PDB file of C-alpha atoms in Angstrom:
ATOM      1  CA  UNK R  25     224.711  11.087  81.127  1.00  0.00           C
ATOM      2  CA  UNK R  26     222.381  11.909  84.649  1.00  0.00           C
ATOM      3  CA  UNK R  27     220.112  14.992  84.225  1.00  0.00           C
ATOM      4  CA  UNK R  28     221.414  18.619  84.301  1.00  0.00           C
ATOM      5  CA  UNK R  29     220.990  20.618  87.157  1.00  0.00           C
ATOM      6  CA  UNK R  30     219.517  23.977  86.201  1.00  0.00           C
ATOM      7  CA  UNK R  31     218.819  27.523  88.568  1.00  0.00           C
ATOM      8  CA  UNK R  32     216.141  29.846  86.281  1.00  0.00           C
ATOM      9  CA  UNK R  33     216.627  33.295  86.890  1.00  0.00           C
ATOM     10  CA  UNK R  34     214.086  35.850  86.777  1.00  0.00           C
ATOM     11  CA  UNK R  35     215.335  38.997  84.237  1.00  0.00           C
ATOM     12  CA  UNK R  36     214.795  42.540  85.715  1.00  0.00           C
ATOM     13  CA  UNK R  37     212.101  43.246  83.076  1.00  0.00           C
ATOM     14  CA  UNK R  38     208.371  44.040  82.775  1.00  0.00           C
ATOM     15  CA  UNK R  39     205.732  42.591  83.185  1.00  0.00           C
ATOM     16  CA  UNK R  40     206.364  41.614  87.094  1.00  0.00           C
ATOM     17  CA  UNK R  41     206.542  38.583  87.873  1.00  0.00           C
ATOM     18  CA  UNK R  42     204.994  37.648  91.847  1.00  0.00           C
ATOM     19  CA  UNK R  43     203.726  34.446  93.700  1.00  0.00           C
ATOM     20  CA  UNK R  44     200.648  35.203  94.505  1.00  0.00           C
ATOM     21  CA  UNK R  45     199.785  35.117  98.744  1.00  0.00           C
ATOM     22  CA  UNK R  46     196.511  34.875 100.721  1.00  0.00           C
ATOM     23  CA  UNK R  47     194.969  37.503 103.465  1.00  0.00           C
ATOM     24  CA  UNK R  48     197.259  35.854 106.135  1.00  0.00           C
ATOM     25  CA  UNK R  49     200.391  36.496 103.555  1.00  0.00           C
ATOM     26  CA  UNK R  50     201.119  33.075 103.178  1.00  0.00           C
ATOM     27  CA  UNK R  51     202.431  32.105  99.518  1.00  0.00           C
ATOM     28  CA  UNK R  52     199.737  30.128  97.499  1.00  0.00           C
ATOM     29  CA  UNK R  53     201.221  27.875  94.382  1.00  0.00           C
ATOM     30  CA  UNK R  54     200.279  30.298  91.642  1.00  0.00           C
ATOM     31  CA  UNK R  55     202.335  32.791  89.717  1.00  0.00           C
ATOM     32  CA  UNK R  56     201.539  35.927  87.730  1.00  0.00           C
ATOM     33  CA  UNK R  57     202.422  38.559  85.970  1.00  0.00           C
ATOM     34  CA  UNK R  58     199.179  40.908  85.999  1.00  0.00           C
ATOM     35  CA  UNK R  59     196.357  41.691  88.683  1.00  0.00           C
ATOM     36  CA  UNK R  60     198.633  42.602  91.143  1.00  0.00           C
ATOM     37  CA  UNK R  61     196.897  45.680  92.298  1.00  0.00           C
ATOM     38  CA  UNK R  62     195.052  45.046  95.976  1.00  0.00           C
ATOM     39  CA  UNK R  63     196.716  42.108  97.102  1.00  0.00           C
ATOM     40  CA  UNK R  64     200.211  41.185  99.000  1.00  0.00           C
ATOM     41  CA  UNK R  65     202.870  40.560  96.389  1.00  0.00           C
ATOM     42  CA  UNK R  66     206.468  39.023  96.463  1.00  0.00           C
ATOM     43  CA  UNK R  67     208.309  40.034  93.392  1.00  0.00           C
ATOM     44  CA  UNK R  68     210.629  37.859  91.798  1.00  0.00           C
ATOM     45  CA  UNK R  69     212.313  39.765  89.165  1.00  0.00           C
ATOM     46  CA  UNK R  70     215.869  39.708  89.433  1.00  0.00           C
ATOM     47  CA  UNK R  71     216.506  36.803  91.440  1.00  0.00           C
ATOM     48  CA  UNK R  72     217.262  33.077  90.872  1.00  0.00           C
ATOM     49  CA  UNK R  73     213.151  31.799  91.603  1.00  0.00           C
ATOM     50  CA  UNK R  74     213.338  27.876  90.854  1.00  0.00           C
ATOM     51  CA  UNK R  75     215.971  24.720  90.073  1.00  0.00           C
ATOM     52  CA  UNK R  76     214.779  22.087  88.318  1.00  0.00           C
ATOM     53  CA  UNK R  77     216.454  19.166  85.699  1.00  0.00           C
ATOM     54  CA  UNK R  78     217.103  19.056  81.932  1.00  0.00           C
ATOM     55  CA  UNK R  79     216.733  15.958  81.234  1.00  0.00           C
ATOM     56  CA  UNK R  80     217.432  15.755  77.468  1.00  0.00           C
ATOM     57  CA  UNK R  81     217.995  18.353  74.797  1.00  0.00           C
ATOM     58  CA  UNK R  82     216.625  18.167  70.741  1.00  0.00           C
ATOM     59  CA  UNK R  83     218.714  20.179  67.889  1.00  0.00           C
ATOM     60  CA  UNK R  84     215.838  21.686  65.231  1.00  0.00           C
ATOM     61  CA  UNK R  85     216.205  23.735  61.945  1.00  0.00           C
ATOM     62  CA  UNK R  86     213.520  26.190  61.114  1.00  0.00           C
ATOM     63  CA  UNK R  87     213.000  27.920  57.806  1.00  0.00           C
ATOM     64  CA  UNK R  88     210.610  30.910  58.904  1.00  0.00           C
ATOM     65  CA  UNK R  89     209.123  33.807  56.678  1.00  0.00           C
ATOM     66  CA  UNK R  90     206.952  36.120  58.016  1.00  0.00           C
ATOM     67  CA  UNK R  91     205.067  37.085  54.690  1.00  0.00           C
ATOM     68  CA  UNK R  92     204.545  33.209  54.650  1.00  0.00           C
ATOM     69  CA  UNK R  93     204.971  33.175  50.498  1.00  0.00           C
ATOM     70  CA  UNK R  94     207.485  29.914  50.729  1.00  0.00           C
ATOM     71  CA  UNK R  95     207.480  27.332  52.911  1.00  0.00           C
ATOM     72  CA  UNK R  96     208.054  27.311  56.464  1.00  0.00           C
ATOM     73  CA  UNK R  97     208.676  24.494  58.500  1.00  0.00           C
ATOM     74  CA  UNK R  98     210.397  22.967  61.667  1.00  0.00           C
ATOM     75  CA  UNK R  99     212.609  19.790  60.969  1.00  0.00           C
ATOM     76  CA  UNK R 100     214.821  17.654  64.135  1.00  0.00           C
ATOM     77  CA  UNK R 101     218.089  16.655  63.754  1.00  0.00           C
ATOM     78  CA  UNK R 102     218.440  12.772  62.889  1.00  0.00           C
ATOM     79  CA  UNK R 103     221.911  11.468  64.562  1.00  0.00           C
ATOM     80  CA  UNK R 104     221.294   7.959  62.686  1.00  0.00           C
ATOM     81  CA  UNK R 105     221.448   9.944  59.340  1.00  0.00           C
ATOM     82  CA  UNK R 106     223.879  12.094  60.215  1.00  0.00           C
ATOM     83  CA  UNK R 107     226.425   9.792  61.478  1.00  0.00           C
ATOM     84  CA  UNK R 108     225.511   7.569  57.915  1.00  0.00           C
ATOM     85  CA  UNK R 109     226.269  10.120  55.845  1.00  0.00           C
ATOM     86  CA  UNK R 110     228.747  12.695  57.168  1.00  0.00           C
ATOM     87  CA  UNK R 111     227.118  15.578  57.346  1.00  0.00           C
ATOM     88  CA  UNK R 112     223.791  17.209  59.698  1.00  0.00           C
ATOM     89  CA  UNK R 113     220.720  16.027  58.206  1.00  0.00           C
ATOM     90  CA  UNK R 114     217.431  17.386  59.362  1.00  0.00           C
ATOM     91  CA  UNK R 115     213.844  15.495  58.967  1.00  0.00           C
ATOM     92  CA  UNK R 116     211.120  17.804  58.565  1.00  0.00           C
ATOM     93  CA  UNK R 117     208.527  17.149  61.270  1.00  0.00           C
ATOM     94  CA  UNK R 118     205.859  20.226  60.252  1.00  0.00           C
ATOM     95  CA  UNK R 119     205.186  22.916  58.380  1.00  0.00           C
ATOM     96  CA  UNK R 120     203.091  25.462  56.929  1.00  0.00           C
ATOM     97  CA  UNK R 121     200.840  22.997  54.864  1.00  0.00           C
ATOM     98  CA  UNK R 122     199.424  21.501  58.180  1.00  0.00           C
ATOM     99  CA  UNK R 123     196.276  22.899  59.454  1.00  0.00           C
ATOM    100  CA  UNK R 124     196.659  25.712  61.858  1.00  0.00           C
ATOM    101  CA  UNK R 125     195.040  23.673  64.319  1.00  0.00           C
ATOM    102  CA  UNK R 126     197.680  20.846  64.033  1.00  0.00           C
ATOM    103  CA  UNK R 127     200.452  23.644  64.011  1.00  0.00           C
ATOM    104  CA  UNK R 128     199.330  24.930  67.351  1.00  0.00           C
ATOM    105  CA  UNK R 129     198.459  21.076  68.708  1.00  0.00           C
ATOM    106  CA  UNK R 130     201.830  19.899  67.628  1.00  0.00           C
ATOM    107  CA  UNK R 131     204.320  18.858  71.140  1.00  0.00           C
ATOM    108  CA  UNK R 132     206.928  21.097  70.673  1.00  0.00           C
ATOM    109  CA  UNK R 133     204.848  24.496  70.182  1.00  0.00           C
ATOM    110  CA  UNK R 134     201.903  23.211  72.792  1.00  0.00           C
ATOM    111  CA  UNK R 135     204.920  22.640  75.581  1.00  0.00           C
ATOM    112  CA  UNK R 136     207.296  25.755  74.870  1.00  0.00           C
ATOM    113  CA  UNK R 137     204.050  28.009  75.450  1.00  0.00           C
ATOM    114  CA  UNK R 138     204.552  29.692  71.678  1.00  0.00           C
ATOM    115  CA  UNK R 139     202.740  29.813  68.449  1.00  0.00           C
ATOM    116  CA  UNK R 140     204.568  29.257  65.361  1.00  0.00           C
ATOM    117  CA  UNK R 141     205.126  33.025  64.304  1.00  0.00           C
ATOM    118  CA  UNK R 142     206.677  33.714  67.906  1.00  0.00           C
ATOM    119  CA  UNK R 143     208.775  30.367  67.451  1.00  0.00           C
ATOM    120  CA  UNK R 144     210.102  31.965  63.571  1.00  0.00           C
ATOM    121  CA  UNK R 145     210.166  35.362  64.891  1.00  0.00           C
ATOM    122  CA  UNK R 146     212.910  34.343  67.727  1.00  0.00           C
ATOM    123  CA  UNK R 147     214.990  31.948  65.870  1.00  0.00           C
ATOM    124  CA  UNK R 148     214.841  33.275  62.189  1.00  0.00           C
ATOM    125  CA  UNK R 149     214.739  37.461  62.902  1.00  0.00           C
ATOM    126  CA  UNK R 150     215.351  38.326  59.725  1.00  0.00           C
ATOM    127  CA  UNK R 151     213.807  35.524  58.183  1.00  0.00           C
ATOM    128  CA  UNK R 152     215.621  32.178  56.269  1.00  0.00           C
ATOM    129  CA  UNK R 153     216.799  29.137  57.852  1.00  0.00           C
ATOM    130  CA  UNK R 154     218.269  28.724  61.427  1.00  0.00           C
ATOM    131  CA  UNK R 155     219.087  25.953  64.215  1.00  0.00           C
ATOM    132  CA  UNK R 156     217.821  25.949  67.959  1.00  0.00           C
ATOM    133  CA  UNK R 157     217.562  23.376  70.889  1.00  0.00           C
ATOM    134  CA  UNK R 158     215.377  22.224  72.715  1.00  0.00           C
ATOM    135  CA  UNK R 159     215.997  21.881  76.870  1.00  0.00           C
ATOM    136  CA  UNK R 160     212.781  19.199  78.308  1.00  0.00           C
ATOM    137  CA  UNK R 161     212.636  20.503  82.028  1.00  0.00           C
ATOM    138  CA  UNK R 162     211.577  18.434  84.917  1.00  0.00           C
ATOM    139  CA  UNK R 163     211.099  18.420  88.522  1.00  0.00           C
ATOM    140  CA  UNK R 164     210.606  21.928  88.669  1.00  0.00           C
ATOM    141  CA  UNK R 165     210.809  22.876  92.787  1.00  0.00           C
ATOM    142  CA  UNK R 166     210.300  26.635  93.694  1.00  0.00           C
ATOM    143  CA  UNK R 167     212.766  28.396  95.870  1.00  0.00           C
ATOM    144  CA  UNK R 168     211.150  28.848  99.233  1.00  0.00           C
ATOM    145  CA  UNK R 169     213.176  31.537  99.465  1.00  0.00           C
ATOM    146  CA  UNK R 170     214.723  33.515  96.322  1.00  0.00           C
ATOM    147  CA  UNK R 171     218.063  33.652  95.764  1.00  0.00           C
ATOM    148  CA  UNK R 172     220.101  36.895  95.085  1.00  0.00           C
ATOM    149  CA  UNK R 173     223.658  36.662  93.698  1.00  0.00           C
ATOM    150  CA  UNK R 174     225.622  38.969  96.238  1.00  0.00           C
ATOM    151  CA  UNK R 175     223.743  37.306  98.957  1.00  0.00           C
ATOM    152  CA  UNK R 176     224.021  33.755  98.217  1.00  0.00           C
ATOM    153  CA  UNK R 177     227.686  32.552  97.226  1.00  0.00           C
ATOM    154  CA  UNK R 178     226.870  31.887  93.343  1.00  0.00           C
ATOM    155  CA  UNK R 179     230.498  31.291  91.587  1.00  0.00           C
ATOM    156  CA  UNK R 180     231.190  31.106  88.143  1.00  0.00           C
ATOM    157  CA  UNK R 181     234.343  28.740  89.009  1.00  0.00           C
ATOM    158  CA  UNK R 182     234.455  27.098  92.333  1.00  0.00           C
ATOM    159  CA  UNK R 183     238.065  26.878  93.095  1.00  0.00           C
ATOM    160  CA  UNK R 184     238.604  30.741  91.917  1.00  0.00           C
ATOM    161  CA  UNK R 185     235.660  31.906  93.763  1.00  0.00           C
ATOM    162  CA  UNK R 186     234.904  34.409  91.830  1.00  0.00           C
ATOM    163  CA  UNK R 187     231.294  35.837  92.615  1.00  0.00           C
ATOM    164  CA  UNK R 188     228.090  36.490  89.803  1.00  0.00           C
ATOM    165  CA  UNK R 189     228.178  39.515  90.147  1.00  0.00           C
ATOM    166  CA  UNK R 190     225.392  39.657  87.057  1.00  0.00           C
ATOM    167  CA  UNK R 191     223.246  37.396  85.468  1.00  0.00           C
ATOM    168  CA  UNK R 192     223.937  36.109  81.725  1.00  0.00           C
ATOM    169  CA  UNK R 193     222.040  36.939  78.623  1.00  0.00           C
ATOM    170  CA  UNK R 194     221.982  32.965  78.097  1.00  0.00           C
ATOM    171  CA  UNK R 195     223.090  31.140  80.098  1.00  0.00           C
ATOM    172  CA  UNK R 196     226.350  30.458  82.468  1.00  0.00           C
ATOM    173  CA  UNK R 197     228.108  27.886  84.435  1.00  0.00           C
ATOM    174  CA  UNK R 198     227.772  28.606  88.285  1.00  0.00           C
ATOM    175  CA  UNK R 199     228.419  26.611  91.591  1.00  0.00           C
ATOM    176  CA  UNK R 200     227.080  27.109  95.015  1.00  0.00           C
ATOM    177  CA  UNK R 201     229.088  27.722  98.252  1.00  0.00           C
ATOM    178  CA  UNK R 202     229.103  23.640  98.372  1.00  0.00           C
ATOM    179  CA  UNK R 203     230.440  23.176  95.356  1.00  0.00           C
ATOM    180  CA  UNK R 204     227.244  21.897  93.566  1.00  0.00           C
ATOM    181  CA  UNK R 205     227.235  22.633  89.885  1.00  0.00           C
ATOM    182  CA  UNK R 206     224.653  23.926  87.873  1.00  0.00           C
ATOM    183  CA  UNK R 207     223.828  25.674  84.865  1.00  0.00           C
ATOM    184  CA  UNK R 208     222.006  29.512  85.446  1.00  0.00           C
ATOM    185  CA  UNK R 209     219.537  30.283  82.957  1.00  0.00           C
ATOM    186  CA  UNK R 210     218.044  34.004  82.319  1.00  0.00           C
ATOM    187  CA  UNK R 211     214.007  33.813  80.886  1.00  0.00           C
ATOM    188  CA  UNK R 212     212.037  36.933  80.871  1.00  0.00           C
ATOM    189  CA  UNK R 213     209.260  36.626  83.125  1.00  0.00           C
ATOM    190  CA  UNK R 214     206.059  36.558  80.671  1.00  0.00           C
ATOM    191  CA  UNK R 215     207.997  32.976  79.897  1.00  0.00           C
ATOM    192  CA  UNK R 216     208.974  31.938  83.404  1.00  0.00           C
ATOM    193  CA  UNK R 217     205.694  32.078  84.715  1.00  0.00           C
ATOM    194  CA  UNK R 218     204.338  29.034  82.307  1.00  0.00           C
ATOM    195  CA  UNK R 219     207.294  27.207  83.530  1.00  0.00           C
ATOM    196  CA  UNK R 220     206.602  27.976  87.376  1.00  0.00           C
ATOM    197  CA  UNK R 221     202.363  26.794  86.927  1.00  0.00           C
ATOM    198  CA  UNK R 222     203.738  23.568  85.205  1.00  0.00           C
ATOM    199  CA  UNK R 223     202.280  24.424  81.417  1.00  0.00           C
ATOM    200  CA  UNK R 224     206.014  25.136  79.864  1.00  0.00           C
ATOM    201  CA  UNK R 225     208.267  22.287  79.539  1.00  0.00           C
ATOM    202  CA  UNK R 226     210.346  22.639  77.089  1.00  0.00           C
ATOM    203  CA  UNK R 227     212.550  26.142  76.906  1.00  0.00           C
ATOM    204  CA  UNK R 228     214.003  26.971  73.449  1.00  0.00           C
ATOM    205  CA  UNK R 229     217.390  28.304  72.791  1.00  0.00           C
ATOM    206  CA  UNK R 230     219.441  29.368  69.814  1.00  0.00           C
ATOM    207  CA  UNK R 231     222.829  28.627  71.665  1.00  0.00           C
ATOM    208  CA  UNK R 232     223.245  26.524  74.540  1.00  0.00           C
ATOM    209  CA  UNK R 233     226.860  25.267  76.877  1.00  0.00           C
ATOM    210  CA  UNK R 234     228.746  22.253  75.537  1.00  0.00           C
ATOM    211  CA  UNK R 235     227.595  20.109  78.482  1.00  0.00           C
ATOM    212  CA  UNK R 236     223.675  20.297  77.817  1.00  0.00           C
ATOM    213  CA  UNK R 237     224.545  19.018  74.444  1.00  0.00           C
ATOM    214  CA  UNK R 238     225.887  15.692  75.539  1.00  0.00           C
ATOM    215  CA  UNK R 239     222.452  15.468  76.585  1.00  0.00           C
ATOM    216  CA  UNK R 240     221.326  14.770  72.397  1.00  0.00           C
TER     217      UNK R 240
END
């Protein structure tokens, strides 16, 4: 299956999230969420900042306690095993017992910008064992101009044409005034920003659309 065309949208919330612009106002390739005071800002919150490419997607299971008395750990989905024996089965890939310096080293924490508490405290709330996915973004290109949903002809179905009118919790189905398809995605700014200066790549969900799961 080719590579998923995603929008990320910018949620309305604190902190602010601006690209940052020199004396002549010109936009500079940085992003940030702090130190705006003094200098000419361009907010993004609120509007669709970015498009970029998912170009595969992981299924994990997490067992997370925040007391850390039992064992926590991360384990992937293994298709091969799963397929051989009729039912999901997991391989654990790390866990508590490592040191914390491998915990924080290891791929999937280093490139979704999160320690492992933040991880457990997102997908397990209220502790115990739950499954998320993992989208691998690429070819991230920033909007030279941000994109607003009344002012820019984002549908939810193409032949009904009926307008966003509001962006998703998640994540939605949308298609441009061309008929281009991609998939909207809401992330609070304190997470967009990592993903705008290149150091996120990987966004984690707990629920995702069918069609990014053909991409396992």
């Amino acid at each position: 299956m080719s590579k998923v065309k995603i929008l990320l949208y910018c949620t309305k919330g604190k902190p602010y999230l601006w690209q940052e612009r020199d004396e002549n106002n010109n936009k500079l390739n940085n992003f940030l969420t702090s130190n705006i005071f003094g200098k000419i800002v361009n907010f993004l919150n609120g509007k669709i900042v970015a498009e970029c490419e998912c170009e595969k997607v992981d299924y994990y299971q997490m067992e997370y306690h925040a007391n850390n008395l039992v064992m926590n750990d991360i384990s992937i989905y293994d298709k091969v095993e799963s397929e051989e024996w009729g039912y999901d089965c997991f391989n654990r890939v790390i866990s508590n017992e490592y040191s914390d310096e491998e915990i924080a080293n290891y791929p999937l924490l280093k490139k979704s910008c999160l320690t492992f508490d933040e991880l457990g405290s997102y997908v397990c709330p209220k502790g115990g064992v739950n499954n998320f996915y993992t989208l691998y973004l690429s070819n991230v290109k920033v909007l030279n101009n941000p994109l607003q949903f009344e002012k820019n002809f984002i549908y939810k179905d193409y032949k009904s044409n009926e307008l966003i009118t509001k962006a998703p919790q998640n994540m939605c189905n949308v298609y441009d005034r061309f008929g281009n398809h991609y998939i909207l995605i809401s992330i609070q700014p304190q997470h967009l920003v990592n993903i705008l200066n290149g150091k996120k790549t990987i966004e984690i969900r707990k629920s995702i659309l069918n069609l990014l799961k053909e991409t396992m």
